[in-house]
Short mmCIF file of N, CA and C in Angstrom, two decimals:
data_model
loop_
_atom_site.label_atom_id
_atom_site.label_comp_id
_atom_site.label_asym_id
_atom_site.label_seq_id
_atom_site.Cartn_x
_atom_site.Cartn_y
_atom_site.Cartn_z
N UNK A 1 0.82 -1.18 0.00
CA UNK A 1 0.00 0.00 0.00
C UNK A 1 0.88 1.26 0.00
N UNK A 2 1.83 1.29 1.09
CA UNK A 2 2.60 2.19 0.56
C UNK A 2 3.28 2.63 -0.19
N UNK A 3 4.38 1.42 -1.20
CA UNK A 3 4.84 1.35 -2.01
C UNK A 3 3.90 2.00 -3.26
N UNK A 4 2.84 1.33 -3.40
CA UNK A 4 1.54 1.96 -4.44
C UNK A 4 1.66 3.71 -4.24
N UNK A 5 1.26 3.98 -2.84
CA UNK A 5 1.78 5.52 -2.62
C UNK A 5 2.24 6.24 -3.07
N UNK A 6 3.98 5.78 -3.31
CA UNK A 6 4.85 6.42 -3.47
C UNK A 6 5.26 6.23 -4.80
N UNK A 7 4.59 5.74 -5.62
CA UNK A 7 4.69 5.05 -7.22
C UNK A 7 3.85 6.12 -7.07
N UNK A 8 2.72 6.35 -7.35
CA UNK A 8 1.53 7.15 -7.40
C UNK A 8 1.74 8.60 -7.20
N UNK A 9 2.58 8.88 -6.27
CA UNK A 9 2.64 10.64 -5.33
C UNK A 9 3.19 11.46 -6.71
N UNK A 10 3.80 12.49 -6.62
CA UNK A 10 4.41 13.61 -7.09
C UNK A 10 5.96 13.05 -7.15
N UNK A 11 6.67 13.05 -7.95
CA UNK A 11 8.32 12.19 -7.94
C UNK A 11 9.28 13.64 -7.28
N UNK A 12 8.74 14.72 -7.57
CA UNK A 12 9.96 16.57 -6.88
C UNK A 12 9.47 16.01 -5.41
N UNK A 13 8.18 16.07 -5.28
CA UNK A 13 7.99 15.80 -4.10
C UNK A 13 8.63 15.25 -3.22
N UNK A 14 8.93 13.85 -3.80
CA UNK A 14 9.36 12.52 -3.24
C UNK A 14 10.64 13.00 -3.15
N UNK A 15 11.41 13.67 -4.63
CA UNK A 15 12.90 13.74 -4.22
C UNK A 15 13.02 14.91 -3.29
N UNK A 16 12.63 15.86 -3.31
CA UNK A 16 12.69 16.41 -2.22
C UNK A 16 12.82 15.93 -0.71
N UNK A 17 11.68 14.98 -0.44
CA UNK A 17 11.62 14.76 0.70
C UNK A 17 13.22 14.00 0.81
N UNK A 18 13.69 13.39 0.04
CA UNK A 18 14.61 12.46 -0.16
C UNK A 18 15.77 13.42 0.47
N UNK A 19 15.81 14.86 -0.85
CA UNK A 19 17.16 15.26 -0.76
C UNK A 19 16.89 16.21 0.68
N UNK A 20 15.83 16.66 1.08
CA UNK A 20 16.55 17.20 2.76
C UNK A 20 16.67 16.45 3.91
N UNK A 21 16.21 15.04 3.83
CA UNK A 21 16.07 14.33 5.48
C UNK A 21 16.54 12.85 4.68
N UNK A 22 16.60 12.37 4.17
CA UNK A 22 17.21 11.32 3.44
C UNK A 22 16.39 10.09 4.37
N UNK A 23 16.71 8.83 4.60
CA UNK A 23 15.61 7.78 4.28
C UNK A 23 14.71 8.36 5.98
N UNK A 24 15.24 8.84 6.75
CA UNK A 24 15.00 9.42 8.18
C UNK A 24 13.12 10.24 7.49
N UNK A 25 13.59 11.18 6.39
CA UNK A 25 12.60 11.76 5.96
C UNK A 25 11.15 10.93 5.28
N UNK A 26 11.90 9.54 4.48
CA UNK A 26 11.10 8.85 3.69
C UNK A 26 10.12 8.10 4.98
N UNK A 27 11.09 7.67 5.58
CA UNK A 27 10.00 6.95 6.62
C UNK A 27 9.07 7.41 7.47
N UNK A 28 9.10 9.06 8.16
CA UNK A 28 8.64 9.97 8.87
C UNK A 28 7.36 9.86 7.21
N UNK A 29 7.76 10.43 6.54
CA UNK A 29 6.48 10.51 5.35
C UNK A 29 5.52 9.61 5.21
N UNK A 30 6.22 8.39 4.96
CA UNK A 30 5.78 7.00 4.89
C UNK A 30 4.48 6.73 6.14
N UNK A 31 5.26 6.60 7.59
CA UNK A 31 4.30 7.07 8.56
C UNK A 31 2.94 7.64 8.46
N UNK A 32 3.31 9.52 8.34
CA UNK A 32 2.21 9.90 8.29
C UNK A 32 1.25 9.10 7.07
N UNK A 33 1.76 8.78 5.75
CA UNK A 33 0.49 8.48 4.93
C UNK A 33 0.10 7.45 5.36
N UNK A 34 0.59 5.92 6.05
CA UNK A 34 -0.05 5.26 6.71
C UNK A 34 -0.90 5.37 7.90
N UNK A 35 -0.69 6.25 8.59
CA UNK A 35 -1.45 6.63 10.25
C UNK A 35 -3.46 7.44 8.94
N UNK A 36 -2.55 7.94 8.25
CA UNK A 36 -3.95 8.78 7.36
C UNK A 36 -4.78 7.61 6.76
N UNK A 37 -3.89 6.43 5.56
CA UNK A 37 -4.81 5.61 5.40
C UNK A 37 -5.65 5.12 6.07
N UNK A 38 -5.03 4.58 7.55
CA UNK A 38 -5.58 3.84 8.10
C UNK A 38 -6.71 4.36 8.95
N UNK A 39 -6.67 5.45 9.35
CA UNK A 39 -8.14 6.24 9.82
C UNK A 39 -8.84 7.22 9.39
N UNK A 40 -8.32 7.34 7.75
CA UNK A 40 -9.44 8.15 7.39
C UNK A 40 -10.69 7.42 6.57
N UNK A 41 -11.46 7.67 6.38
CA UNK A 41 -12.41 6.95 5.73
C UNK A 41 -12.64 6.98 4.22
N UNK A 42 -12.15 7.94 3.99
CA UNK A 42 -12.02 8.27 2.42
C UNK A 42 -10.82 7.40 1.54
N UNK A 43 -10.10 6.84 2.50
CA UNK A 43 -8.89 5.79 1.89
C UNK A 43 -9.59 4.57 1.10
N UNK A 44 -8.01 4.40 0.70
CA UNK A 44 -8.68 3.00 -0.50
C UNK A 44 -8.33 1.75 0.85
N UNK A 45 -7.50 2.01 1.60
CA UNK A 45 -7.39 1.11 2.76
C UNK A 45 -8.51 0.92 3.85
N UNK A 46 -9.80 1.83 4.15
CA UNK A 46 -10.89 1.74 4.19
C UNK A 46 -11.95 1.16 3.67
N UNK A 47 -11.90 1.33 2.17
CA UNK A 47 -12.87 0.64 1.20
C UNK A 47 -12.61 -0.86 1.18
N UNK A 48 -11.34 -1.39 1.27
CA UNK A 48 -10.85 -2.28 0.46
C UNK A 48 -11.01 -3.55 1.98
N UNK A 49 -10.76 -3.09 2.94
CA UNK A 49 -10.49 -3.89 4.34
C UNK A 49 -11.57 -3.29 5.64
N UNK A 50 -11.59 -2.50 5.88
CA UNK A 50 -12.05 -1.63 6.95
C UNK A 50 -14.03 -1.34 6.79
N UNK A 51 -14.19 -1.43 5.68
CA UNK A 51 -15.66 -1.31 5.49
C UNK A 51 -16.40 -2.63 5.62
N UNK A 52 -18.08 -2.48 6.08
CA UNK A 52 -18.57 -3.57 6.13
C UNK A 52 -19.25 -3.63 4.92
N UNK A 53 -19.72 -5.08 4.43
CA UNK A 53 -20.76 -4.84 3.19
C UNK A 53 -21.83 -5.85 3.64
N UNK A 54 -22.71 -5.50 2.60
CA UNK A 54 -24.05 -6.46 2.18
C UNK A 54 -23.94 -7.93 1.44
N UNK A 55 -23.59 -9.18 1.86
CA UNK A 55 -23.79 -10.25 0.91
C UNK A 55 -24.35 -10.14 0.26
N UNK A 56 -24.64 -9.93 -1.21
CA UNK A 56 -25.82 -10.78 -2.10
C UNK A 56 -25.75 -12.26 -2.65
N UNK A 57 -26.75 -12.58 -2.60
CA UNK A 57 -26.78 -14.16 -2.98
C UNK A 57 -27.74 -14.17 -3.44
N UNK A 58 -27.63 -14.59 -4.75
CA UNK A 58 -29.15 -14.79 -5.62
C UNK A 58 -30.41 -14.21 -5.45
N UNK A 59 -29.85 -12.66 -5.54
CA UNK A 59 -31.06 -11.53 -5.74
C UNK A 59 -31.31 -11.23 -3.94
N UNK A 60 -31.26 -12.39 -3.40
CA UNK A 60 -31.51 -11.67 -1.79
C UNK A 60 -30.20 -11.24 -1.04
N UNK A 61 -30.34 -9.97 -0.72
CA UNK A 61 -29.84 -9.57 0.35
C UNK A 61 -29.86 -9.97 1.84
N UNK A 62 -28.66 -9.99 2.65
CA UNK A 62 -28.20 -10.27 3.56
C UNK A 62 -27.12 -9.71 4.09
N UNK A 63 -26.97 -9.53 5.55
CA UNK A 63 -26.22 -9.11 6.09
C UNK A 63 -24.96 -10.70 6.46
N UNK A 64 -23.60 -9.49 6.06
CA UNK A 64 -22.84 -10.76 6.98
C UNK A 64 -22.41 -11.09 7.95
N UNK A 65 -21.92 -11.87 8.92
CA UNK A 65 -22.00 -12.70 9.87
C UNK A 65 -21.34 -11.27 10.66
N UNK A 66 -19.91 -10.82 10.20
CA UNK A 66 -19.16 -9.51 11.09
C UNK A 66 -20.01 -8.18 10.98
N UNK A 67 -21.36 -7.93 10.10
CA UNK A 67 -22.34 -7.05 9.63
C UNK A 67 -22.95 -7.05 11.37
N UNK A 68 -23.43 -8.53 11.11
CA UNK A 68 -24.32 -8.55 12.54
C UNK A 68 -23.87 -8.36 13.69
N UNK A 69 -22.74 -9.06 13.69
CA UNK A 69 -21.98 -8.71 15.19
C UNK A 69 -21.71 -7.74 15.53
N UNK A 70 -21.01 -6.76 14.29
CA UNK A 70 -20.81 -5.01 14.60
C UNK A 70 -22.69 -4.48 15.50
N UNK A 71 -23.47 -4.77 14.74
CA UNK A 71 -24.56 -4.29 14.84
C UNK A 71 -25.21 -4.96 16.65
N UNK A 72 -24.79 -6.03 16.70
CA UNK A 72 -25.04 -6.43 18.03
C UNK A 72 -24.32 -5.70 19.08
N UNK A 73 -22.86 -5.37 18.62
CA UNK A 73 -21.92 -4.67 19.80
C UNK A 73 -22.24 -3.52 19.71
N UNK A 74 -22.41 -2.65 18.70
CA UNK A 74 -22.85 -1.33 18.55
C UNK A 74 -24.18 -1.18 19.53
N UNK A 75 -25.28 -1.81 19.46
CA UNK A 75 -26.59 -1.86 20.12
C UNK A 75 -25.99 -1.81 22.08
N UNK A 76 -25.24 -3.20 22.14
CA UNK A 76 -25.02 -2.92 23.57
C UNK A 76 -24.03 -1.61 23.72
N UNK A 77 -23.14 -0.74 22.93
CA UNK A 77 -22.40 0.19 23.48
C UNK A 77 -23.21 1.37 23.44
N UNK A 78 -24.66 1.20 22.48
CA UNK A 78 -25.31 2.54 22.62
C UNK A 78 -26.16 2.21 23.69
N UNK A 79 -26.46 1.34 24.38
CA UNK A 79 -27.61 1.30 25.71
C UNK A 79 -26.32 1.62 26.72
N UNK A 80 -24.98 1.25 26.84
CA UNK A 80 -24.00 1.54 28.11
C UNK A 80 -24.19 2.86 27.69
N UNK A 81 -23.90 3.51 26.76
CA UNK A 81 -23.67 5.09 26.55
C UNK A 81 -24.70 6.11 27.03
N UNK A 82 -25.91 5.34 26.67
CA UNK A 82 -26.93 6.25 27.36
C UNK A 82 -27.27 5.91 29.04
N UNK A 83 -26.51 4.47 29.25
CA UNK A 83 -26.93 4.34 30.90
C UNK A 83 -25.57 5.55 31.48
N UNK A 84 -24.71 5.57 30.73
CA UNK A 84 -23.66 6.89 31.39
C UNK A 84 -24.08 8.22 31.15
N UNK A 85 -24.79 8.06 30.67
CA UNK A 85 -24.96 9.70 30.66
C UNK A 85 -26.33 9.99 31.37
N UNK A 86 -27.25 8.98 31.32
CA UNK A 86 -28.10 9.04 32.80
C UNK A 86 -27.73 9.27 34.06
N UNK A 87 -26.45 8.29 34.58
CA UNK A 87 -26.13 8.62 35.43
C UNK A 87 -25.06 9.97 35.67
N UNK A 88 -24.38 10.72 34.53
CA UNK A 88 -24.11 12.11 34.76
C UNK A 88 -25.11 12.93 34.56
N UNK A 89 -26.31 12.75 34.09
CA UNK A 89 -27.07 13.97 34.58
C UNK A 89 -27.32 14.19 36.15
N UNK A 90 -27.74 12.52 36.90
CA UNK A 90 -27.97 12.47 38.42
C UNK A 90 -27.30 13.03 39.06
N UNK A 91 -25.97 12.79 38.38
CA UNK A 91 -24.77 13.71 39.60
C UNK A 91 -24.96 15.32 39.06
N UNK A 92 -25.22 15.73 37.70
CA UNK A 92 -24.92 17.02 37.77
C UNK A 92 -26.13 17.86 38.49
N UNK A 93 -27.13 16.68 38.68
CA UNK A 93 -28.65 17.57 39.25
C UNK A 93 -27.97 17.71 41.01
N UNK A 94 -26.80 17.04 41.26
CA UNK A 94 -26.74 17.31 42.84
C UNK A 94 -25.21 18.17 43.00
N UNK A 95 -24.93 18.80 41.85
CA UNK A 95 -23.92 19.37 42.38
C UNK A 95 -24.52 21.21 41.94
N UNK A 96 -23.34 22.44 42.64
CA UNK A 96 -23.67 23.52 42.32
C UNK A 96 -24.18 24.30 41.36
N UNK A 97 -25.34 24.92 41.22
CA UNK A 97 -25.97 25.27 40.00
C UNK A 97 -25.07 26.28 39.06
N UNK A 98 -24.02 26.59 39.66
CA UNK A 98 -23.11 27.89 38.90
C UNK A 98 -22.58 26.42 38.15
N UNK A 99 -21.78 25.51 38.71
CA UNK A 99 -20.42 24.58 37.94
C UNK A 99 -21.78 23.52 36.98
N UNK A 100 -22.88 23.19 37.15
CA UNK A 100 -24.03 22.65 36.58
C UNK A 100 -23.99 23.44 35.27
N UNK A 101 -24.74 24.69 35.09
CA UNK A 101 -24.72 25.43 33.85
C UNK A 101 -23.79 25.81 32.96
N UNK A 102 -22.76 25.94 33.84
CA UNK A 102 -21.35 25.93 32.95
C UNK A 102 -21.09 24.79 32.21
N UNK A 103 -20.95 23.48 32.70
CA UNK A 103 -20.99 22.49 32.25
C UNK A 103 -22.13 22.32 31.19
N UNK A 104 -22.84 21.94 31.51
CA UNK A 104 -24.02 22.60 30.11
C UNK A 104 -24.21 22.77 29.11
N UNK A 105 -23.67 24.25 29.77
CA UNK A 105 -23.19 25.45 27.81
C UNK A 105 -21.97 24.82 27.15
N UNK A 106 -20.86 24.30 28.01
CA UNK A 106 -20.09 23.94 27.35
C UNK A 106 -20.19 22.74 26.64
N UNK A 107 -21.19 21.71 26.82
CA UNK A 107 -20.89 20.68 26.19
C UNK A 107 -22.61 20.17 25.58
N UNK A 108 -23.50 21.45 25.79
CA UNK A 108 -24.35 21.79 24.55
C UNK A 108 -23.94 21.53 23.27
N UNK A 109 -25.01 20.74 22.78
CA UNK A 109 -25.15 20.37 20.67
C UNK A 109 -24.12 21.83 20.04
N UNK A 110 -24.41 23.10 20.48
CA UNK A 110 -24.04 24.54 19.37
C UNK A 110 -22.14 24.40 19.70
N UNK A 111 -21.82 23.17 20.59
CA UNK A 111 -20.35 23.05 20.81
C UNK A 111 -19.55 24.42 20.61
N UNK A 112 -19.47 25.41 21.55
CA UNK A 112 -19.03 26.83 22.07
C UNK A 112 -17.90 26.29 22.66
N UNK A 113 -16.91 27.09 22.87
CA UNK A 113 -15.24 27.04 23.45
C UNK A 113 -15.30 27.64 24.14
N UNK A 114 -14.34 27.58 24.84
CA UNK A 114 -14.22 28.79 26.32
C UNK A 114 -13.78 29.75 25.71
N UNK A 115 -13.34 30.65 24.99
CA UNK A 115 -13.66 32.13 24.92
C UNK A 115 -14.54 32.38 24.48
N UNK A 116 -15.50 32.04 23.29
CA UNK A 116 -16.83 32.09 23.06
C UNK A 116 -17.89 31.97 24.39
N UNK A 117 -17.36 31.28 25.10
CA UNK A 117 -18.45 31.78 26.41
C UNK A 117 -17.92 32.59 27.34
N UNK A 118 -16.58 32.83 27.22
CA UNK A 118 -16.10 34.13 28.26
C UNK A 118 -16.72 35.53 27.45
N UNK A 119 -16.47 35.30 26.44
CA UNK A 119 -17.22 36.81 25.49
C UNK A 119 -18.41 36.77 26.22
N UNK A 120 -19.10 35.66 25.83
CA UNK A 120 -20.82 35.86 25.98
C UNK A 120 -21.31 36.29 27.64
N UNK A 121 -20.77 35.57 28.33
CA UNK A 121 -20.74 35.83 29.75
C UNK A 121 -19.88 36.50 30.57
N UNK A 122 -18.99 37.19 30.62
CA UNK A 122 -17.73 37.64 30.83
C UNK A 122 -17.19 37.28 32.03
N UNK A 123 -17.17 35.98 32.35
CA UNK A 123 -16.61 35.28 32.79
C UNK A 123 -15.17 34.99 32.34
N UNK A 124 -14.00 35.03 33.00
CA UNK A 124 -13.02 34.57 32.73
C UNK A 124 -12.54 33.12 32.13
N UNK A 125 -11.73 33.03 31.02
CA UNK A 125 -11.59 31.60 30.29
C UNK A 125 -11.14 30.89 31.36
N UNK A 126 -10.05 31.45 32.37
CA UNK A 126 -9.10 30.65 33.46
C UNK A 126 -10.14 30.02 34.10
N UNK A 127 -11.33 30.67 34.77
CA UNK A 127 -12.46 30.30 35.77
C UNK A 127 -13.29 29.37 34.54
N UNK A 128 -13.81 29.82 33.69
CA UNK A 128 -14.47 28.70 32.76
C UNK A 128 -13.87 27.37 32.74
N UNK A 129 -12.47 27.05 32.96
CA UNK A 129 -11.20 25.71 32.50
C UNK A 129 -11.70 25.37 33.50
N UNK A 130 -11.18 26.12 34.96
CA UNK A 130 -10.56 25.77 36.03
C UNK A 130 -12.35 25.39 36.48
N UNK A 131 -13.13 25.24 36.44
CA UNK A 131 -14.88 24.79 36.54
C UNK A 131 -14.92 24.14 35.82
N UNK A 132 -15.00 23.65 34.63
CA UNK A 132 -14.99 22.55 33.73
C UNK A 132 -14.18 21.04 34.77
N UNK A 133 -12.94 21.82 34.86
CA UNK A 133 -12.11 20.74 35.23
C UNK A 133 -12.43 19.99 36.53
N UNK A 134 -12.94 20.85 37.21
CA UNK A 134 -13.63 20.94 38.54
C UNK A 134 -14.56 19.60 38.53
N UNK A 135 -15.21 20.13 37.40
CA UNK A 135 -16.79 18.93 36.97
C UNK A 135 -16.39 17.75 36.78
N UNK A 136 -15.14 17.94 35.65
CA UNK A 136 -14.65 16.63 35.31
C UNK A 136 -14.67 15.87 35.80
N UNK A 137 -13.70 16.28 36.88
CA UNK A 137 -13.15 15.35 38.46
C UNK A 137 -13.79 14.71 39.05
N UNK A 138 -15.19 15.76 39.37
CA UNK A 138 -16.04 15.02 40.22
C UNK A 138 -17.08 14.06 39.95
N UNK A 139 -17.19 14.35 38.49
CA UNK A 139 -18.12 13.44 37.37
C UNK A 139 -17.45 11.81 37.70
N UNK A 140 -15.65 11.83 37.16
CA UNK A 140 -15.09 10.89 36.97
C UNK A 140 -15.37 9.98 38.33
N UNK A 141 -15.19 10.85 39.38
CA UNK A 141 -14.82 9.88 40.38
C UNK A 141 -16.24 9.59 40.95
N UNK A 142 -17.19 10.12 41.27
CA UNK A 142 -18.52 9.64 41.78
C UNK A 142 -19.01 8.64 40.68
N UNK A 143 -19.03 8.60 39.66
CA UNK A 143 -19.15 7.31 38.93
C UNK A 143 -18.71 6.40 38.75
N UNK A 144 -17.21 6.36 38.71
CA UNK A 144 -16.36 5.58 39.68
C UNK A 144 -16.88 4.83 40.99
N UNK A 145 -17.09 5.43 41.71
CA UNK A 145 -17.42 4.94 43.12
C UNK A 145 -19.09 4.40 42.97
N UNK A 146 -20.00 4.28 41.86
CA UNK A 146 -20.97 4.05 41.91
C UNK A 146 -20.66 2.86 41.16
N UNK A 147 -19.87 2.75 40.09
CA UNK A 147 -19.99 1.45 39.47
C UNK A 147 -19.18 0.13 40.38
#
């Protein structure tokens, strides 16, 4: 796959990379385009290995055997996902309503950053972190201690 790559790329390119870092450079390159194949989705190393498909067999469709299983593990990680976040709402309904709302806005669907809510509120970014982090903590560890 990589080899294909580097047959395939730009050849100035390639010598370039060649003539300032020499094979130190080729392999650092090499790297990144493998770390990219391998998790982007738009790769041919995606399509080719990494994707699931549809059996067909004589006009009927079917799922295959690793189709279903994804779909079985997926099902139980979306019922754990929503039993965790049930239980962080419980804790955030019992902790301070200032570090509650902060938490909130920040991790509200419209996904806002801490200076976007220091603008809006003029609240300090340091106090926005340093409350976030606050939550974190206490999120992590009371659920912790509940499971």
């Amino acid at each position: 796959m990589l080899f294909e790559y580097f047959l395939n790329m730009n050849k100035e390119v390639l010598k370039n990379i060649y003539k300032k870092d020499k094979e130190k450079g080729l392999i650092a390159y090499g790297a990144v385009v493998l770390r990219r194949s391998f998790t982007s989705k738009t790769s041919s190393y995606y399509y080719k290995y990494r994707r699931y498909y549809d059996v067909i067999h004589g006009g009927e469709r079917h799922k295959d055997y690793t189709t279903e299983k994804h779909a079985m593990y997926t099902e139980g990680v979306e019922v754990a996902k929503w039993e965790m976040l049930e239980k962080i709402d419980k804790e955030l309904d019992t902790i301070y309503w200032y570090d509650r709302e902060i938490y909130k806005i920040y991790y509200s669907p419209e996904k806002q950053t801490l200076d976007s809510i220091a603008k809006k509120t003029g609240i300090s970014r340091n106090s926005l972190f340093t409350t976030l982090d606050n939550v974190r903590i206490h999120l992590k560890s009371k659920i912790k201690t509940d499971e």
